[in-house]
XYZ file of C-alpha atoms in Angstrom:
785
model
C -33.349 -16.758 -11.425
C -37.092 -16.829 -12.441
C -40.047 -16.563 -10.251
C -42.135 -20.033 -10.787
C -45.680 -20.140 -10.675
C -48.022 -23.333 -9.830
C -51.520 -22.691 -11.139
C -53.004 -24.796 -8.552
C -51.773 -22.204 -5.890
C -51.586 -18.892 -7.017
C -51.420 -17.309 -3.042
C -48.331 -18.724 -2.750
C -46.449 -16.943 -5.559
C -48.633 -13.907 -4.231
C -46.472 -15.118 -0.532
C -42.871 -14.887 -2.286
C -43.655 -11.376 -3.812
C -44.761 -9.522 -0.847
C -43.596 -11.529 1.869
C -46.984 -10.642 3.741
C -47.845 -10.096 7.408
C -50.410 -12.502 8.926
C -53.151 -10.186 8.737
C -52.631 -9.039 5.217
C -52.712 -5.062 6.242
C -53.028 -2.964 3.113
C -52.919 -5.646 0.327
C -56.001 -4.542 -1.143
C -54.162 -1.607 -2.361
C -50.604 -3.532 -3.139
C -52.911 -6.032 -5.473
C -53.802 -2.680 -7.552
C -50.063 -2.483 -8.138
C -49.181 -6.004 -8.749
C -50.071 -5.820 -12.512
C -47.299 -3.533 -12.942
C -44.928 -5.258 -10.752
C -45.698 -8.530 -12.651
C -45.293 -6.390 -16.121
C -41.736 -5.025 -14.590
C -40.392 -8.252 -14.323
C -40.793 -8.777 -18.310
C -39.384 -5.324 -18.797
C -36.064 -6.967 -16.705
C -36.096 -9.854 -18.838
C -37.079 -12.211 -15.800
C -40.644 -12.897 -16.292
C -42.623 -14.947 -13.614
C -43.677 -18.672 -15.628
C -47.446 -18.715 -15.328
C -48.084 -14.684 -14.721
C -50.891 -14.679 -16.857
C -52.390 -17.383 -14.706
C -51.608 -15.268 -11.876
C -53.497 -11.948 -12.876
C -56.582 -13.960 -13.582
C -56.403 -14.656 -10.314
C -55.865 -11.263 -9.228
C -58.936 -10.247 -10.851
C -60.786 -12.817 -9.297
C -61.230 -11.028 -6.650
C -59.246 -13.409 -4.324
C -56.922 -11.105 -2.490
C -60.139 -8.882 -1.255
C -62.212 -11.763 -0.331
C -59.156 -13.080 1.944
C -57.977 -9.400 3.084
C -61.825 -9.024 4.207
C -61.878 -12.497 5.857
C -58.750 -11.256 8.043
C -60.036 -7.729 8.652
C -61.091 -8.771 12.711
C -57.020 -10.297 12.935
C -55.511 -6.502 11.943
C -53.776 -4.874 14.330
C -52.267 -1.324 11.968
C -49.200 -0.861 11.425
C -47.226 -2.215 13.911
C -44.235 -3.884 13.507
C -44.456 -3.872 9.330
C -41.233 -1.835 8.472
C -39.288 -3.687 10.582
C -40.209 -6.990 10.691
C -41.580 -7.229 6.907
C -39.533 -5.253 4.842
C -40.514 -6.117 1.726
C -44.482 -5.979 2.819
C -43.790 -2.216 3.833
C -41.759 -1.722 0.606
C -44.610 -2.534 -1.364
C -47.328 -0.856 0.872
C -45.809 2.387 0.336
C -45.402 2.260 -3.484
C -48.820 1.462 -3.281
C -50.140 4.393 -1.369
C -47.511 6.658 -3.704
C -49.117 8.573 -6.341
C -45.658 8.555 -8.273
C -44.686 4.936 -8.625
C -42.156 4.889 -11.674
C -42.094 2.191 -14.207
C -38.140 3.023 -13.217
C -38.719 2.108 -8.912
C -40.814 -0.839 -10.005
C -37.878 -2.716 -12.069
C -35.737 -2.104 -9.506
C -38.104 -3.774 -7.046
C -38.522 -7.025 -9.484
C -34.995 -7.329 -9.202
C -34.278 -7.253 -5.753
C -37.360 -9.718 -5.193
C -35.894 -11.927 -8.042
C -32.367 -11.564 -5.921
C -33.589 -12.143 -2.639
C -35.738 -15.292 -3.242
C -32.802 -16.661 -4.809
C -30.978 -15.953 -1.642
C -34.037 -17.041 0.822
C -33.833 -20.750 -0.813
C -30.092 -20.923 -0.314
C -29.639 -19.595 3.228
C -28.937 -21.708 6.567
C -30.598 -20.915 9.858
C -27.327 -19.402 11.190
C -27.497 -16.792 8.668
C -31.187 -15.474 8.519
C -30.706 -12.865 10.534
C -27.701 -11.345 8.682
C -30.273 -12.077 5.298
C -32.692 -10.218 7.098
C -30.503 -7.374 7.891
C -29.589 -6.672 4.179
C -33.072 -7.344 2.884
C -34.516 -4.365 5.096
C -31.478 -2.077 3.947
C -32.429 -2.574 0.545
C -36.394 -2.101 0.974
C -35.132 1.028 2.937
C -33.791 2.290 0.001
C -36.480 1.649 -2.330
C -39.101 3.268 -0.453
C -37.000 6.453 0.504
C -34.460 7.185 -2.587
C -35.419 10.318 -5.172
C -36.222 9.831 -8.792
C -33.017 11.046 -9.401
C -30.904 9.134 -7.000
C -32.789 5.814 -8.951
C -31.544 6.961 -11.966
C -28.355 6.376 -11.043
C -29.265 2.359 -10.507
C -27.819 0.646 -13.295
C -30.013 -0.947 -15.813
C -31.623 -3.830 -14.213
C -30.895 -6.600 -16.893
C -28.271 -9.049 -17.414
C -25.902 -11.219 -15.144
C -26.362 -9.911 -11.816
C -22.188 -10.003 -11.103
C -21.532 -7.351 -14.034
C -25.039 -5.427 -12.869
C -22.728 -5.487 -8.792
C -20.349 -4.263 -10.704
C -21.692 -1.825 -12.539
C -23.515 -0.145 -9.361
C -20.176 -0.115 -7.551
C -18.464 1.995 -10.102
C -21.069 4.250 -10.378
C -21.280 4.519 -6.198
C -17.503 4.838 -6.562
C -17.536 8.345 -8.925
C -20.933 9.581 -7.697
C -20.729 13.056 -7.703
C -21.897 13.302 -3.507
C -22.622 17.092 -4.115
C -25.788 16.749 -6.400
C -27.586 14.567 -3.730
C -28.822 14.824 -0.723
C -26.705 12.827 2.375
C -29.865 10.442 3.011
C -29.672 9.027 -1.082
C -25.930 8.737 -0.855
C -26.309 5.958 1.881
C -29.455 4.941 0.496
C -27.399 3.803 -3.015
C -24.889 2.657 -1.296
C -27.602 0.190 1.139
C -28.945 -1.176 -2.139
C -25.704 -1.820 -3.872
C -24.146 -3.716 -0.610
C -27.734 -5.934 -0.846
C -26.103 -7.501 -3.753
C -22.346 -7.631 -3.477
C -23.814 -9.384 -0.337
C -25.254 -11.934 -2.424
C -22.577 -12.814 -4.360
C -20.874 -13.668 -1.435
C -18.646 -11.061 -1.064
C -20.314 -10.259 2.531
C -19.098 -11.003 5.914
C -21.329 -13.615 6.521
C -22.679 -15.168 3.305
C -21.181 -18.643 1.989
C -24.551 -20.207 0.772
C -23.396 -23.455 2.453
C -25.161 -25.738 4.861
C -23.785 -25.827 8.196
C -21.954 -29.162 8.030
C -20.766 -28.714 4.643
C -19.387 -25.196 5.742
C -17.708 -26.950 8.214
C -16.331 -29.792 6.319
C -14.915 -26.678 3.905
C -13.030 -25.299 6.692
C -11.027 -28.541 7.386
C -10.882 -30.239 4.542
C -11.014 -27.557 1.328
C -7.835 -25.872 1.221
C -8.495 -24.353 -2.487
C -10.687 -20.998 -3.384
C -10.394 -18.965 -6.782
C -9.495 -15.249 -7.337
C -12.033 -13.164 -9.250
C -10.573 -10.316 -11.552
C -11.381 -6.875 -9.397
C -11.502 -3.752 -11.602
C -8.979 -1.940 -10.250
C -7.798 1.945 -11.316
C -5.247 2.461 -13.400
C -3.677 5.068 -10.670
C -4.840 3.473 -7.982
C -2.226 2.598 -5.111
C -3.177 -0.964 -4.839
C -2.592 -3.504 -7.772
C -5.237 -5.213 -9.678
C -4.988 -9.002 -8.835
C -5.204 -11.786 -11.664
C -7.298 -14.913 -11.872
C -5.305 -18.093 -9.802
C -5.751 -20.904 -7.976
C -5.082 -20.002 -4.421
C -4.133 -22.674 -1.055
C -5.078 -21.748 2.469
C -2.758 -22.736 4.992
C -3.938 -23.103 8.513
C -2.133 -21.203 11.352
C 0.000 -23.718 13.567
C 0.890 -23.689 16.974
C 2.237 -20.175 17.778
C 4.374 -21.339 20.845
C 5.746 -24.082 19.169
C 6.467 -21.983 15.790
C 8.266 -19.131 17.706
C 10.718 -21.928 19.616
C 10.877 -23.689 15.857
C 12.286 -19.917 14.498
C 14.181 -19.526 17.000
C 16.282 -22.781 17.030
C 16.653 -21.983 13.178
C 18.421 -18.380 13.760
C 15.168 -16.301 12.089
C 13.563 -13.863 13.731
C 10.013 -14.866 14.791
C 8.380 -10.760 13.917
C 9.694 -11.540 10.758
C 8.066 -15.045 10.125
C 5.450 -15.493 12.475
C 1.276 -14.557 11.750
C -1.636 -15.548 14.043
C -3.626 -15.682 10.642
C -4.836 -18.284 7.856
C -2.778 -17.913 5.245
C -2.641 -18.040 1.288
C 0.637 -18.985 -0.611
C 1.866 -17.342 -3.814
C -0.671 -13.993 -2.761
C -0.779 -14.917 0.791
C -4.127 -12.734 2.728
C -5.522 -13.636 5.906
C -9.386 -15.049 5.290
C -11.485 -15.237 8.485
C -12.795 -18.682 6.897
C -14.997 -19.000 10.193
C -17.035 -15.709 9.226
C -17.493 -16.712 5.869
C -14.857 -15.073 4.179
C -13.881 -15.816 0.403
C -10.736 -14.773 -1.728
C -12.066 -12.674 -3.593
C -14.003 -10.239 -0.788
C -11.143 -10.328 1.352
C -9.390 -8.944 -1.239
C -11.722 -5.875 -1.879
C -12.408 -5.749 1.725
C -8.132 -5.071 2.692
C -7.270 -2.389 -0.539
C -8.089 0.738 1.615
C -6.020 -0.734 4.588
C -3.119 -1.819 2.060
C -3.039 1.868 1.005
C -2.873 2.816 4.519
C -0.246 0.739 5.039
C 1.918 1.888 2.133
C 1.344 5.573 2.831
C 2.654 4.844 6.895
C 5.921 2.805 5.505
C 6.795 4.781 2.568
C 9.829 5.857 5.071
C 11.594 8.263 2.164
C 14.579 10.958 3.806
C 13.334 14.345 2.478
C 10.046 14.324 3.565
C 8.669 17.092 5.665
C 9.692 15.703 8.748
C 12.875 16.429 8.075
C 14.702 20.145 7.866
C 16.124 21.353 4.276
C 19.285 23.150 4.569
C 18.711 26.432 4.610
C 16.232 25.965 7.704
C 19.227 23.525 9.493
C 21.439 26.152 8.830
C 18.926 28.935 10.495
C 18.818 26.516 13.614
C 23.009 26.359 13.804
C 23.933 30.037 13.142
C 21.077 30.910 16.092
C 23.061 28.446 18.127
C 26.493 29.680 17.800
C 25.463 33.186 18.374
C 23.987 32.323 21.595
C 20.868 33.491 20.394
C 18.217 30.534 20.791
C 17.085 30.946 24.853
C 19.537 30.115 28.005
C 22.450 28.085 27.824
C 20.343 25.173 29.292
C 18.049 25.461 26.266
C 21.226 25.428 23.488
C 22.374 22.520 24.970
C 19.342 20.619 24.096
C 18.689 21.576 21.073
C 22.195 21.132 20.085
C 22.165 17.580 21.811
C 19.159 16.517 19.559
C 20.297 17.981 16.708
C 23.870 15.924 17.220
C 22.508 12.498 18.195
C 18.636 12.450 16.912
C 17.409 11.339 20.517
C 14.311 12.856 21.998
C 13.993 15.752 24.468
C 13.334 13.159 27.244
C 16.399 11.355 27.016
C 18.740 15.002 26.304
C 17.640 16.092 29.846
C 18.885 12.501 31.190
C 22.586 12.799 29.563
C 25.049 11.732 31.840
C 29.511 13.251 31.776
C 32.131 10.441 32.166
C 35.769 11.610 31.807
C 37.336 8.964 29.571
C 35.743 5.775 28.302
C 36.362 3.340 30.995
C 33.740 5.441 33.023
C 31.337 3.650 30.270
C 28.921 1.238 31.739
C 29.705 -2.399 30.479
C 26.196 -2.467 29.789
C 23.671 0.238 29.058
C 20.710 -0.445 30.961
C 18.934 3.132 29.654
C 19.203 2.532 25.400
C 17.698 5.951 25.182
C 20.302 7.756 27.342
C 23.548 9.458 25.724
C 27.062 10.079 27.591
C 29.335 12.969 26.829
C 33.437 11.628 26.984
C 35.463 14.708 27.882
C 38.910 12.749 26.837
C 37.677 12.186 23.745
C 35.864 14.604 22.942
C 33.231 12.344 22.080
C 29.551 10.929 22.712
C 28.074 7.616 23.102
C 25.297 5.707 23.509
C 23.593 2.144 23.198
C 22.795 0.786 19.679
C 18.942 -0.400 19.260
C 18.438 -4.347 19.676
C 15.715 -5.751 17.842
C 12.469 -7.126 20.289
C 13.365 -10.395 20.607
C 16.076 -12.210 20.147
C 18.016 -15.941 21.159
C 20.897 -15.797 23.665
C 23.998 -16.475 22.047
C 25.426 -20.126 23.893
C 29.183 -20.472 24.729
C 29.718 -22.742 22.656
C 28.661 -20.809 19.507
C 30.591 -17.729 20.404
C 33.925 -19.192 19.869
C 33.175 -18.954 16.221
C 31.157 -15.911 15.992
C 32.672 -12.154 15.690
C 32.653 -9.858 18.704
C 30.274 -7.527 18.777
C 29.303 -4.978 21.180
C 26.121 -2.881 21.877
C 27.669 0.797 22.260
C 28.066 3.332 19.761
C 30.792 5.910 20.335
C 30.915 9.111 18.031
C 33.489 12.422 18.327
C 31.947 15.961 18.125
C 33.893 18.286 15.913
C 35.427 20.825 17.269
C 33.108 23.809 16.454
C 30.136 22.097 18.353
C 32.358 21.128 21.064
C 33.169 25.068 21.477
C 29.908 25.136 22.687
C 29.478 21.914 24.998
C 33.173 21.857 26.152
C 32.818 24.353 29.390
C 29.845 22.633 30.715
C 31.196 19.202 29.598
C 34.737 19.898 31.289
C 33.112 21.842 34.695
C 30.314 18.258 34.886
C 33.581 16.072 34.705
C 35.772 17.539 37.346
C 33.264 16.272 39.584
C 33.337 12.660 38.408
C 34.937 10.375 40.397
C 34.070 6.801 39.856
C 30.771 6.743 38.311
C 29.269 9.594 35.619
C 27.832 13.039 36.562
C 24.761 14.749 35.286
C 25.309 17.349 32.438
C 22.148 19.593 33.652
C 21.451 20.736 37.319
C 18.881 18.222 38.750
C 16.183 21.080 39.693
C 16.119 21.949 35.818
C 12.187 21.015 34.446
C 12.394 19.223 31.348
C 8.932 20.745 30.986
C 9.933 24.550 31.541
C 13.237 23.675 29.002
C 10.908 22.566 26.284
C 8.240 25.593 26.743
C 11.193 27.741 26.779
C 12.359 26.414 23.592
C 9.038 26.386 22.208
C 9.067 30.054 21.972
C 12.291 30.350 20.902
C 11.578 28.473 18.098
C 8.435 30.343 17.452
C 10.249 33.375 17.260
C 12.666 32.175 14.960
C 10.137 30.362 12.427
C 8.105 33.646 12.813
C 11.401 36.182 11.853
C 12.406 34.089 9.375
C 9.449 32.318 7.735
C 10.408 29.221 8.173
C 8.622 26.014 9.845
C 11.037 24.483 12.528
C 9.938 22.307 14.704
C 11.428 19.948 17.569
C 10.661 16.718 15.820
C 11.977 17.915 12.676
C 15.278 19.163 14.227
C 15.437 15.391 15.890
C 15.500 13.714 12.633
C 18.307 15.551 10.662
C 21.143 13.083 11.795
C 19.061 10.327 10.657
C 18.112 11.984 7.461
C 21.599 12.951 6.654
C 22.899 9.492 7.304
C 20.421 7.850 5.348
C 22.015 10.243 2.127
C 25.582 9.356 3.384
C 24.893 5.398 3.884
C 21.357 5.064 1.635
C 20.875 2.185 4.617
C 18.196 3.246 7.047
C 19.647 0.195 9.801
C 22.809 1.675 9.790
C 21.268 5.601 10.524
C 19.133 3.789 12.916
C 22.142 2.176 15.012
C 23.609 6.041 15.869
C 20.292 7.141 16.288
C 18.299 4.966 17.826
C 15.321 5.223 15.649
C 12.921 2.516 15.210
C 12.264 1.532 11.872
C 8.882 1.169 10.674
C 6.993 -2.582 10.427
C 9.121 -4.553 7.419
C 12.421 -3.105 8.282
C 12.588 -3.449 12.044
C 14.168 -6.942 11.029
C 17.011 -5.883 9.619
C 18.492 -4.753 12.846
C 17.900 -8.645 13.955
C 20.688 -9.212 11.599
C 22.387 -6.800 10.558
C 26.503 -5.613 11.996
C 28.314 -3.018 11.258
C 32.305 -1.668 12.611
C 31.728 1.241 14.862
C 34.715 2.759 13.217
C 32.496 2.821 9.773
C 29.611 4.011 11.507
C 31.408 6.733 13.215
C 33.542 8.098 10.083
C 29.493 8.041 8.013
C 28.386 10.418 11.039
C 31.222 13.296 10.870
C 30.485 13.361 7.430
C 26.881 14.217 7.554
C 27.744 16.569 10.724
C 30.958 18.196 9.702
C 28.606 18.683 6.009
C 26.553 20.980 8.198
C 29.364 22.974 8.986
C 30.887 22.799 5.448
C 27.481 24.717 4.010
C 27.637 27.257 6.917
C 31.178 28.243 5.229
C 32.858 27.131 8.902
C 35.092 24.457 7.820
C 38.433 24.492 9.580
C 41.668 22.384 9.255
C 40.489 20.525 12.548
C 36.912 19.678 12.014
C 36.751 17.016 14.697
C 38.878 14.450 16.467
C 41.430 12.559 13.998
C 41.322 9.743 15.836
C 38.279 7.455 15.094
C 39.590 3.968 17.320
C 37.927 3.558 19.882
C 38.802 -0.012 20.420
C 35.250 -1.405 19.546
C 34.167 -4.247 17.439
C 31.458 -4.321 15.835
C 28.018 -3.450 16.482
C 25.103 -5.546 15.699
C 24.082 -9.063 15.542
C 25.754 -11.453 18.046
C 25.389 -14.426 15.164
C 28.239 -13.145 12.448
C 30.192 -16.013 11.845
C 34.055 -15.281 11.564
C 34.903 -15.599 7.743
C 37.962 -18.296 8.377
C 35.858 -20.534 10.893
C 33.850 -20.821 8.161
C 36.318 -21.450 5.468
C 37.409 -24.372 7.221
C 34.111 -25.835 8.080
C 33.758 -25.671 3.500
C 36.938 -26.786 2.916
C 36.254 -30.136 5.650
C 32.588 -30.174 4.078
C 34.569 -30.540 0.448
C 37.054 -33.306 1.558
C 34.234 -35.241 2.657
C 32.131 -34.845 -0.467
C 35.025 -36.394 -2.191
C 36.056 -39.498 0.145
C 31.939 -40.120 -0.448
C 32.229 -40.260 -3.945
C 34.812 -43.344 -3.927
C 32.378 -45.679 -2.204
C 29.133 -44.424 -3.909
C 28.425 -47.656 -5.951
C 26.712 -49.126 -2.795
C 23.362 -48.608 -1.488
C 24.977 -46.616 1.458
C 27.577 -45.097 0.080
C 25.149 -43.838 -2.860
C 22.597 -42.836 0.081
C 25.706 -40.501 1.900
C 27.237 -39.222 -0.853
C 23.980 -38.083 -2.492
C 22.469 -36.166 1.365
C 26.048 -34.665 1.935
C 25.833 -33.255 -2.088
C 22.471 -31.854 -1.184
C 23.338 -30.308 1.768
C 26.756 -28.667 0.192
C 24.644 -27.342 -2.779
C 21.775 -25.858 -0.410
C 24.771 -24.152 1.595
C 25.672 -22.450 -1.457
C 22.667 -21.200 -2.397
C 21.639 -19.771 1.438
C 24.801 -18.127 1.564
C 24.867 -16.290 -2.163
C 20.932 -15.650 -1.220
C 20.527 -14.919 2.134
C 17.690 -17.934 2.551
C 16.331 -18.056 5.672
C 16.474 -21.662 7.592
C 12.857 -23.089 6.409
C 11.773 -25.840 4.670
C 12.885 -25.924 0.557
C 15.336 -23.034 -0.787
C 14.131 -24.089 -4.225
C 10.749 -25.440 -4.146
C 10.498 -26.415 -8.384
C 13.377 -26.274 -11.310
C 11.002 -23.713 -12.547
C 12.405 -21.124 -10.151
C 15.508 -21.856 -11.088
C 15.988 -19.357 -13.879
C 19.462 -20.930 -15.492
C 19.785 -19.001 -18.821
C 19.215 -15.314 -16.572
C 21.099 -16.665 -13.889
C 18.099 -15.728 -11.452
C 16.656 -17.760 -8.603
C 12.918 -17.212 -7.005
C 12.712 -17.591 -3.189
C 10.031 -17.919 -1.389
C 11.145 -18.328 2.293
C 8.772 -15.835 3.666
C 4.861 -15.505 3.414
C 3.005 -12.876 5.292
C -0.560 -10.745 5.209
C 0.356 -8.784 2.227
C -0.360 -10.830 0.029
C 3.146 -13.075 -0.507
C 6.681 -12.195 -0.277
C 9.100 -13.609 -2.769
C 12.028 -12.047 -4.108
C 13.896 -12.568 -7.269
C 17.514 -13.080 -6.338
C 20.593 -13.119 -8.799
C 23.578 -15.808 -8.484
C 26.698 -16.095 -9.240
C 28.412 -18.123 -11.973
C 29.973 -20.592 -9.218
C 26.171 -21.174 -7.986
C 24.802 -21.052 -11.028
C 27.231 -24.179 -11.947
C 26.453 -25.764 -9.323
C 22.932 -25.920 -9.576
C 23.040 -26.955 -12.836
C 25.385 -30.112 -11.414
C 23.175 -30.701 -9.404
C 20.207 -31.304 -11.736
C 22.159 -33.323 -13.929
C 22.852 -35.220 -10.923
C 19.250 -35.184 -9.741
C 18.000 -37.415 -12.989
C 20.816 -39.303 -12.409
C 19.868 -40.546 -9.511
C 15.976 -40.921 -10.252
C 17.331 -43.753 -12.863
C 19.943 -45.407 -10.061
C 16.713 -45.153 -7.862
C 14.300 -47.016 -10.554
C 16.366 -49.755 -11.372
C 16.779 -50.705 -7.689
C 13.033 -50.488 -7.341
C 12.791 -46.936 -5.566
C 9.404 -44.803 -6.712
C 10.615 -41.495 -7.987
C 11.756 -38.969 -5.897
C 9.387 -36.090 -4.800
C 8.905 -33.110 -7.345
C 11.119 -30.664 -5.407
C 14.485 -29.422 -6.270
C 16.493 -30.286 -3.169
C 15.859 -33.792 -2.051
C 17.167 -36.214 0.647
C 17.128 -39.776 1.114
C 16.461 -41.825 4.013
C 18.282 -45.482 5.060
C 15.163 -47.066 2.771
C 16.448 -44.460 -0.365
C 12.945 -43.002 0.010
C 13.161 -39.497 -0.541
C 12.601 -36.799 2.306
C 11.934 -32.759 2.296
C 14.404 -30.471 2.806
C 13.939 -29.199 6.093
C 16.071 -26.998 8.068
C 16.138 -29.903 10.613
C 17.112 -32.090 7.911
C 19.934 -30.596 6.632
C 21.219 -29.934 10.357
C 21.205 -33.288 10.856
C 23.595 -34.265 8.031
C 25.775 -31.620 8.199
C 25.905 -31.272 12.254
C 29.547 -32.683 12.714
C 30.861 -29.646 11.221
C 28.154 -26.977 11.737
C 28.541 -26.129 15.586
C 25.886 -23.316 15.477
C 22.582 -22.219 13.798
C 21.914 -22.725 9.616
C 21.194 -18.735 9.618
C 24.169 -17.392 10.665
C 24.334 -17.007 6.906
C 21.709 -14.284 6.869
C 23.581 -12.442 9.608
C 26.739 -12.605 8.226
C 25.835 -11.848 4.359
C 24.083 -8.986 5.274
C 26.978 -6.860 6.923
C 29.329 -8.512 4.498
C 27.297 -6.712 1.295
C 27.101 -3.652 3.289
C 31.283 -3.406 3.901
C 31.332 -4.382 0.134
C 29.595 -1.056 -0.790
C 26.280 -2.456 -2.128
C 23.526 0.173 -0.826
C 21.823 -0.525 1.677
C 18.048 -0.218 -0.706
C 19.401 -2.882 -2.340
C 20.642 -4.961 0.615
C 17.026 -4.713 2.001
C 15.706 -6.036 -1.380
C 18.121 -8.501 -1.173
C 17.262 -9.801 2.490
C 13.599 -10.073 1.856
C 13.218 -6.722 3.900
C 9.883 -4.849 3.174
C 6.553 -4.325 4.131
C 3.590 -3.155 2.663
C 4.222 0.512 0.438
C 8.228 -0.869 -0.494
C 7.743 -4.077 -2.412
C 10.685 -3.773 -4.436
C 8.586 -4.707 -7.739
C 5.237 -2.857 -6.840
C 3.500 -1.051 -9.626
C 5.819 2.319 -9.455
C 8.631 0.501 -7.726
C 11.918 2.247 -9.173
C 13.940 -1.136 -9.024
C 16.855 -1.156 -11.550
C 17.039 -5.182 -11.480
C 20.117 -4.657 -13.555
C 22.027 -2.023 -10.934
C 21.055 -4.961 -8.859
C 22.654 -7.560 -10.379
C 25.592 -5.902 -11.429
C 25.856 -4.266 -7.332
C 24.905 -8.012 -5.825
C 26.393 -10.436 -7.613
C 30.238 -9.386 -7.497
C 29.540 -9.174 -3.699
C 28.151 -12.332 -3.171
C 30.888 -14.168 -5.211
C 33.157 -12.537 -3.317
C 31.806 -13.823 -0.329
C 31.828 -17.240 -1.728
C 35.375 -17.231 -2.943
C 36.149 -15.846 0.046
C 34.447 -18.912 1.767
C 36.397 -21.579 -0.731
C 33.059 -22.491 -2.215
C 33.434 -24.363 -5.634
C 31.620 -26.748 -8.122
C 31.252 -30.022 -7.079
C 30.329 -32.881 -9.572
C 27.604 -35.394 -8.702
C 27.237 -38.960 -9.717
C 26.304 -38.432 -13.464
C 30.491 -37.143 -13.949
C-alpha cells in the first residue's frame, strides 16, 4: 500500500501527500516539513517509491517558484480546514514548534490509508469518505502528545492495527485525559474502522457491482471478533452465512395463519442470515462483521430486558409481604376503600386502574359471556371467588366451525376462590353491593370515589409504613406478589400470566398462543400461593379456602388443542392405509403412494414429539438427527438474534421410526435409479410427484397428502403439546426450551445458561413418549423390510 512516484511528475506526489488547495496556501512552510514526513513513511515500513528523486525536486526550489506564481490568487484561510482537511492539517503541523516524530508517523499512516481508500471510492460514497478524513485530520491537529502516545505502533497489517486501537480506546482510563482527547482518539480509530468496511456505507464496489451483489450474491464471511471472556455477548466463530431477502409481509402473514403458527413468532421485515441469522442493511453497504459488532450493545440491552426472572427487586420479599398483610388485617392502612384497593391488587395482580372498576355479582350466572374489558375483575358472592378474563395473544386465527368439533372446549374466563381470611375483609362490602344487584353486576366502590384520591392516600400510607419499618414497599411490588408466587409454584410464566393477566416479555409472549390449562389446576395453584402467605403469618386454620374448586369451567387458552381420542383415530387410519399401500408397492404408482404416505406419517410423528412448527423441512439433513445420542436439531424458527435452533430429545419409538425411514430412503434411491429417475434432493424427508421426481417437504405438500384424514391445521400438535407436557408435570422452563420460546437473554444454551440437558431429557422424553403411546403412534417399516 505504498505511495508510488513518477520521476517525470513530482508534483503529482506532492498533490497526493498534501491534497492542496488550488492557491497553495502556506505551501512554503509545508515544503519544509515534507522531508521529515517522507522519513516518517520509512519509519512505519511504508516507504515512498522514488522518495530520493522527490526530495531532490523539493530542494530544487520548484515548490517556492510555483508558490510565488500563485500568490495573486491567494485568498487567505477561508475554507481550508473544512474543504481541504489534509492541507490544513499539514499547515498546522508545519507551523507548530513541537511536531514530534511520533505524530508524523501517525500522519504518514493516515495519508497512506486515505490514498488507498480514495482509489476505491465510488462517487456516491465520496461525501461520507470526506467526513471521515476530516475527522481524522482534526484529531491529528488537536490531539495532545500524551493522548497521541496511546495510538498503537503504525507498522504491520492495518486490520491488526485497528483491532489494537479499538482495544486501547475501550480500556482507556478517561480520568487521565481531557474530554476532547478521548473524543479525538475515538474519531481517529473510527477512520481506520470505516476504511476496513465496517462502517455504515463503505463497500469498495462500483455502484453497478454493488447492485448486482445485493441481488445475486448471497454469501458473506464472518470475521472473528475479539470479545471479553465475561462479556454478555458471545464471540462469533468464523463461518459462511447465507443471506435471505424478506418476503412480502401480507402473504407471509396469511401463510402463517393458514399453517396455524403465531405470526409474531416467525415474521421479520429484515434481511435474514440463516445459521447465525442477523439482519443486514445491505442497501447501506453493511457487511456481516460490521453488523454483528454494531449490534453487540443492543443484544446486551435486550438480554437484560428479557431476563424475566422471579425473585428480583420488583417483588416483595416474605418480610415485606407480611408487613402489608398484617397492616391490612389490623385495619391500619388508611380508609376502608384504600385497604380494599391494596388487598385486591395483592390478590389479583391487577393494576390500580383495573381494581377501581371492580364489579360484584351474586352468582356465576351473572358473569358476562364475553369479558369486554380484559383487565376488569368480578367478585362472586355465592362462590366467595373472583373472576377475570385470561390474556390472549395479539393475533390468533379464527376457529372454524368444522374444526371446533375436534378440539378441546376452552373459555376465556378464570375463576379463583378467595380464602376465608381475606374474605373477612371483603365480605361485608361484597354482600352489601350484591344485594343491590338484580340481573346485571354492581360496582364495588362508589361511583363518586376518585381513583386519584385513593392512589394519593395509598402512597401516603405506604410511605408511613416504609418509614416505621425501614422497608421499601411500593404499589408496583405489591402487584407482582401473586405473579412471582405463581412462578415459584408452577415454574411456568404462562400459568402465572393466565391468572394475573400480566403481559410477558418479548420471546415468551408466543407461549400464550399455544398454551392450554385447566381452570381447576390454575385455581389450585393460586390457592396454594395465597394460603402460603397466611401460613407464614401464622393465620392458617382448617378453613383456609372454599373446598369446592369445580366451577364447571373447561380449559383456558388456545382453542386449537385437539382432543386426544380424535387424533388417536387419525393415527389408526393412517397406519391402516400404510398397510394397504404396502401390499401394492410394486408399480410406479404404488411405490409413490406408499412412499408419500410413509413420509407423511414419519413427519407427523416428528411434529407430535418435537413441537415442530408447520414450516418447510422438519429435518433438513441427515446429520441433524443424532441416532446414537437420541436427539434432533430443529431449526423451524429464524429471527434477528442470530438464529433460533433448538435441540430436542426423541422418544425411542421416534428414533426407531427415523432409522427405518433412513434405510427406506436409501432403498428408494436404488429403485429410482433402476428406472432412470434422478437421485432425490438431499433433504431428509422427500415426497415424490407423479413422475417420481423429488419434492421438498413443505406444509402444503404434507397437508395435500393427509387431508383426507386431517381436517384441521397441521400445527395443532404444538397447541396440544404444551398443555399436555405441563399436565404431565414437566416444569415450565423446560417446556419453553422444548417449544423454542425464548428471546435474547434467555437462550437455553447461551454462555451462562444453567440448563441441564440430562434433566431435560429425563423430564421431556417420558412425557412425549406417553403422548405418542396415547395416540397410537408406532414404528412402521419401509420398502426395504
